[in-house]
Amino acid sequence: MALPATPSITEIQTPLGEENMRPARNENNTFQIHSLRRRLGLLGVAISMLLCAGVAVADKQQTKAADMKQLQQMMKKQIGLMKPELQKRVKALSPKTKKMLLSIYAQHSRHSDKVTLRQVMHEVLSDYQSMAAGIMTDNAEQATDSARRLANHRIPRGGLLPYMSLEMINDDSLAALDGFNASVEGTAKRLADAAEQGDMGKAASYMDDITGGCVGCHAMFRGIPGQSDLLR
């Protein structure tokens, strides 16, 4: 009686090897699918973030452009209120000086069609005194609010230029306004931040810079208050 043929090693191992490899292949395929989904998900998030950032930048640029257009219209309106001799000097200013003036006006949200510069300065003096009182009495809220009002003081009817002598309406003289603005309005904002944080000592340290800026700016707009040209 013949014995059945004994299967070879290859015949035994091949089926078993294929059966053992199937789960591994399935697991590998599943891993690749999950990995692909994860990558697609991350890619989708990245694209969404880029789109949102692009929209935000576009909105910001549109807002900035709209604000600049509004400022230019406001300055055009101011020039329309000026007498011809002042208009001529303002229009002759360099683009750099005009841009500087627009930058100063942009820092102020209150523009009046009625009050004069002297009336604005009375308001500023009131805010200055209230700011100083807040520091002296350790009233952080009073100092903070007063400093921010001072920094955002009203722009008078016609802007700043009509209240200067005609001889001062030139690029060299007006360049000083940027420094005065930084000394007064810029320092007042820093004082407000320090007071808001409860650091009244630091807030007090800014008073000298603000005062110095005020004195320097006054020299451009007026002489000694109340002086008469009729006295010898």
PDB file of C-alpha atoms in Angstrom, residues 28-177:
ATOM      1  CA  ASN A  28      -1.037  48.589   7.171  1.00  0.00           C
ATOM      2  CA  ASN A  29      -3.799  49.691   4.783  1.00  0.00           C
ATOM      3  CA  THR A  30      -5.929  50.895   7.705  1.00  0.00           C
ATOM      4  CA  PHE A  31      -2.985  52.848   9.108  1.00  0.00           C
ATOM      5  CA  GLN A  32      -2.318  54.443   5.729  1.00  0.00           C
ATOM      6  CA  ILE A  33      -5.974  55.426   5.360  1.00  0.00           C
ATOM      7  CA  HIS A  34      -6.045  56.987   8.852  1.00  0.00           C
ATOM      8  CA  SER A  35      -2.750  58.727   8.163  1.00  0.00           C
ATOM      9  CA  LEU A  36      -4.077  60.101   4.880  1.00  0.00           C
ATOM     10  CA  ARG A  37      -7.271  61.294   6.551  1.00  0.00           C
ATOM     11  CA  ARG A  38      -5.261  62.975   9.294  1.00  0.00           C
ATOM     12  CA  ARG A  39      -3.038  64.709   6.754  1.00  0.00           C
ATOM     13  CA  LEU A  40      -6.037  65.836   4.742  1.00  0.00           C
ATOM     14  CA  GLY A  41      -7.637  67.122   7.943  1.00  0.00           C
ATOM     15  CA  LEU A  42      -4.503  69.063   8.883  1.00  0.00           C
ATOM     16  CA  LEU A  43      -4.265  70.396   5.340  1.00  0.00           C
ATOM     17  CA  GLY A  44      -7.878  71.535   5.539  1.00  0.00           C
ATOM     18  CA  VAL A  45      -7.216  73.302   8.846  1.00  0.00           C
ATOM     19  CA  ALA A  46      -4.117  74.976   7.407  1.00  0.00           C
ATOM     20  CA  ILE A  47      -6.023  76.147   4.323  1.00  0.00           C
ATOM     21  CA  SER A  48      -8.846  77.473   6.516  1.00  0.00           C
ATOM     22  CA  MET A  49      -6.365  79.369   8.680  1.00  0.00           C
ATOM     23  CA  LEU A  50      -4.674  80.863   5.626  1.00  0.00           C
ATOM     24  CA  LEU A  51      -8.026  81.901   4.174  1.00  0.00           C
ATOM     25  CA  CYS A  52      -9.093  83.463   7.486  1.00  0.00           C
ATOM     26  CA  ALA A  53      -5.763  85.267   7.779  1.00  0.00           C
ATOM     27  CA  GLY A  54      -6.101  86.502   4.212  1.00  0.00           C
ATOM     28  CA  VAL A  55      -9.612  87.791   4.870  1.00  0.00           C
ATOM     29  CA  ALA A  56      -8.469  89.480   8.096  1.00  0.00           C
ATOM     30  CA  VAL A  57      -5.551  91.181   6.346  1.00  0.00           C
ATOM     31  CA  ALA A  58      -7.803  92.263   3.485  1.00  0.00           C
ATOM     32  CA  ASP A  59     -10.375  93.655   5.934  1.00  0.00           C
ATOM     33  CA  LYS A  60      -7.649  95.490   7.840  1.00  0.00           C
ATOM     34  CA  GLN A  61      -6.234  96.957   4.644  1.00  0.00           C
ATOM     35  CA  GLN A  62      -9.694  98.024   3.492  1.00  0.00           C
ATOM     36  CA  THR A  63     -10.382  99.632   6.881  1.00  0.00           C
ATOM     37  CA  LYS A  64      -7.033 101.417   6.807  1.00  0.00           C
ATOM     38  CA  ALA A  65      -7.684 102.636   3.274  1.00  0.00           C
ATOM     39  CA  ALA A  66     -11.162 103.838   4.266  1.00  0.00           C
ATOM     40  CA  ASP A  67      -9.762 105.653   7.316  1.00  0.00           C
ATOM     41  CA  MET A  68      -7.066 107.315   5.219  1.00  0.00           C
ATOM     42  CA  LYS A  69      -9.644 108.398   2.661  1.00  0.00           C
ATOM     43  CA  GLN A  70     -11.781 109.856   5.443  1.00  0.00           C
ATOM     44  CA  LEU A  71      -8.782 111.751   6.843  1.00  0.00           C
ATOM     45  CA  GLN A  72      -7.930 113.115   3.414  1.00  0.00           C
ATOM     46  CA  GLN A  73     -11.512 114.296   2.975  1.00  0.00           C
ATOM     47  CA  MET A  74     -11.384 115.925   6.410  1.00  0.00           C
ATOM     48  CA  MET A  75      -8.146 117.730   5.549  1.00  0.00           C
ATOM     49  CA  LYS A  76      -9.648 118.870   2.244  1.00  0.00           C
ATOM     50  CA  LYS A  77     -12.590 120.262   4.210  1.00  0.00           C
ATOM     51  CA  GLN A  78     -10.189 122.063   6.557  1.00  0.00           C
ATOM     52  CA  ILE A  79      -8.364 123.627   3.606  1.00  0.00           C
ATOM     53  CA  GLY A  80     -11.716 124.786   2.247  1.00  0.00           C
ATOM     54  CA  LEU A  81     -12.226 126.840   5.425  1.00  0.00           C
ATOM     55  CA  MET A  82      -8.876 128.614   5.057  1.00  0.00           C
ATOM     56  CA  LYS A  83      -8.279 131.980   3.438  1.00  0.00           C
ATOM     57  CA  PRO A  84      -6.445 131.940   0.080  1.00  0.00           C
ATOM     58  CA  GLU A  85      -3.050 132.970   1.491  1.00  0.00           C
ATOM     59  CA  LEU A  86      -3.090 130.082   3.986  1.00  0.00           C
ATOM     60  CA  GLN A  87      -4.424 127.638   1.402  1.00  0.00           C
ATOM     61  CA  LYS A  88      -1.515 128.476  -0.872  1.00  0.00           C
ATOM     62  CA  ARG A  89       1.027 127.701   1.839  1.00  0.00           C
ATOM     63  CA  VAL A  90      -0.674 124.476   2.910  1.00  0.00           C
ATOM     64  CA  LYS A  91      -0.885 123.173  -0.651  1.00  0.00           C
ATOM     65  CA  ALA A  92       2.825 123.929  -1.093  1.00  0.00           C
ATOM     66  CA  LEU A  93       3.801 121.615   1.785  1.00  0.00           C
ATOM     67  CA  SER A  94       5.721 118.475   0.887  1.00  0.00           C
ATOM     68  CA  PRO A  95       3.984 115.064   0.794  1.00  0.00           C
ATOM     69  CA  LYS A  96       6.056 114.082   3.847  1.00  0.00           C
ATOM     70  CA  THR A  97       4.690 116.987   5.897  1.00  0.00           C
ATOM     71  CA  LYS A  98       1.128 116.345   4.755  1.00  0.00           C
ATOM     72  CA  LYS A  99       1.484 112.677   5.700  1.00  0.00           C
ATOM     73  CA  MET A 100       2.794 113.699   9.122  1.00  0.00           C
ATOM     74  CA  LEU A 101      -0.204 115.973   9.674  1.00  0.00           C
ATOM     75  CA  LEU A 102      -2.586 113.187   8.656  1.00  0.00           C
ATOM     76  CA  SER A 103      -0.806 110.848  11.084  1.00  0.00           C
ATOM     77  CA  ILE A 104      -1.331 113.318  13.930  1.00  0.00           C
ATOM     78  CA  TYR A 105      -4.994 113.834  13.038  1.00  0.00           C
ATOM     79  CA  ALA A 106      -5.490 110.054  12.834  1.00  0.00           C
ATOM     80  CA  GLN A 107      -4.604 109.753  16.527  1.00  0.00           C
ATOM     81  CA  HIS A 108      -7.555 111.942  17.477  1.00  0.00           C
ATOM     82  CA  SER A 109     -11.135 110.745  17.152  1.00  0.00           C
ATOM     83  CA  ARG A 110     -12.694 114.080  18.154  1.00  0.00           C
ATOM     84  CA  HIS A 111     -12.760 116.744  15.437  1.00  0.00           C
ATOM     85  CA  SER A 112     -14.842 119.853  16.036  1.00  0.00           C
ATOM     86  CA  ASP A 113     -16.535 122.196  13.580  1.00  0.00           C
ATOM     87  CA  LYS A 114     -17.027 124.844  16.265  1.00  0.00           C
ATOM     88  CA  VAL A 115     -14.357 125.153  18.957  1.00  0.00           C
ATOM     89  CA  THR A 116     -11.168 127.178  18.550  1.00  0.00           C
ATOM     90  CA  LEU A 117      -7.676 126.063  19.483  1.00  0.00           C
ATOM     91  CA  ARG A 118      -7.764 128.250  22.593  1.00  0.00           C
ATOM     92  CA  GLN A 119     -10.926 126.478  23.754  1.00  0.00           C
ATOM     93  CA  VAL A 120      -9.279 123.125  23.070  1.00  0.00           C
ATOM     94  CA  MET A 121      -6.290 124.201  25.166  1.00  0.00           C
ATOM     95  CA  HIS A 122      -8.620 125.098  28.037  1.00  0.00           C
ATOM     96  CA  GLU A 123      -9.949 121.535  27.867  1.00  0.00           C
ATOM     97  CA  VAL A 124      -6.402 120.154  27.749  1.00  0.00           C
ATOM     98  CA  LEU A 125      -5.407 122.238  30.774  1.00  0.00           C
ATOM     99  CA  SER A 126      -8.423 120.902  32.662  1.00  0.00           C
ATOM    100  CA  ASP A 127      -7.460 117.327  31.767  1.00  0.00           C
ATOM    101  CA  TYR A 128      -3.827 118.006  32.723  1.00  0.00           C
ATOM    102  CA  GLN A 129      -4.830 119.339  36.140  1.00  0.00           C
ATOM    103  CA  SER A 130      -7.199 116.404  36.695  1.00  0.00           C
ATOM    104  CA  MET A 131      -4.447 113.979  35.670  1.00  0.00           C
ATOM    105  CA  ALA A 132      -2.021 115.586  38.130  1.00  0.00           C
ATOM    106  CA  ALA A 133      -4.664 115.541  40.876  1.00  0.00           C
ATOM    107  CA  GLY A 134      -5.275 111.846  40.264  1.00  0.00           C
ATOM    108  CA  ILE A 135      -1.573 111.123  40.705  1.00  0.00           C
ATOM    109  CA  MET A 136      -1.267 113.295  43.827  1.00  0.00           C
ATOM    110  CA  THR A 137      -4.303 111.671  45.472  1.00  0.00           C
ATOM    111  CA  ASP A 138      -3.377 108.136  44.354  1.00  0.00           C
ATOM    112  CA  ASN A 139      -6.551 107.954  42.268  1.00  0.00           C
ATOM    113  CA  ALA A 140      -5.461 105.680  39.429  1.00  0.00           C
ATOM    114  CA  GLU A 141      -8.794 105.804  37.613  1.00  0.00           C
ATOM    115  CA  GLN A 142      -8.874 109.594  37.571  1.00  0.00           C
ATOM    116  CA  ALA A 143      -5.278 109.785  36.344  1.00  0.00           C
ATOM    117  CA  THR A 144      -5.914 107.156  33.662  1.00  0.00           C
ATOM    118  CA  ASP A 145      -9.106 108.700  32.294  1.00  0.00           C
ATOM    119  CA  SER A 146      -7.743 112.249  32.348  1.00  0.00           C
ATOM    120  CA  ALA A 147      -4.511 111.252  30.593  1.00  0.00           C
ATOM    121  CA  ARG A 148      -6.413 109.468  27.837  1.00  0.00           C
ATOM    122  CA  ARG A 149      -8.726 112.446  27.332  1.00  0.00           C
ATOM    123  CA  LEU A 150      -5.675 114.679  27.081  1.00  0.00           C
ATOM    124  CA  ALA A 151      -4.051 112.350  24.533  1.00  0.00           C
ATOM    125  CA  ASN A 152      -7.251 112.369  22.473  1.00  0.00           C
ATOM    126  CA  HIS A 153      -7.920 116.077  22.769  1.00  0.00           C
ATOM    127  CA  ARG A 154     -10.260 117.716  20.304  1.00  0.00           C
ATOM    128  CA  ILE A 155      -8.932 118.982  16.980  1.00  0.00           C
ATOM    129  CA  PRO A 156     -10.256 122.546  16.534  1.00  0.00           C
ATOM    130  CA  ARG A 157     -12.183 123.991  13.619  1.00  0.00           C
ATOM    131  CA  GLY A 158      -9.960 124.114  10.568  1.00  0.00           C
ATOM    132  CA  GLY A 159      -7.279 121.909  12.130  1.00  0.00           C
ATOM    133  CA  LEU A 160      -4.090 123.163  13.761  1.00  0.00           C
ATOM    134  CA  LEU A 161      -2.515 125.233  10.997  1.00  0.00           C
ATOM    135  CA  PRO A 162      -4.908 128.240  10.971  1.00  0.00           C
ATOM    136  CA  TYR A 163      -3.828 129.054  14.531  1.00  0.00           C
ATOM    137  CA  MET A 164      -0.174 129.505  13.574  1.00  0.00           C
ATOM    138  CA  SER A 165       1.431 132.509  11.908  1.00  0.00           C
ATOM    139  CA  LEU A 166       1.763 132.275   8.129  1.00  0.00           C
ATOM    140  CA  GLU A 167       5.558 132.325   8.425  1.00  0.00           C
ATOM    141  CA  MET A 168       5.408 129.018  10.340  1.00  0.00           C
ATOM    142  CA  ILE A 169       3.521 127.175   7.589  1.00  0.00           C
ATOM    143  CA  ASN A 170       6.504 125.477   5.991  1.00  0.00           C
ATOM    144  CA  ASP A 171       8.101 122.049   6.085  1.00  0.00           C
ATOM    145  CA  ASP A 172      10.941 122.956   8.451  1.00  0.00           C
ATOM    146  CA  SER A 173       8.767 124.607  11.106  1.00  0.00           C
ATOM    147  CA  LEU A 174       5.959 122.044  11.021  1.00  0.00           C
ATOM    148  CA  ALA A 175       8.406 119.142  11.420  1.00  0.00           C
ATOM    149  CA  ALA A 176       8.508 120.000  15.131  1.00  0.00           C
ATOM    150  CA  LEU A 177       4.831 119.070  15.528  1.00  0.00           C
TER     151      LEU A 177
END
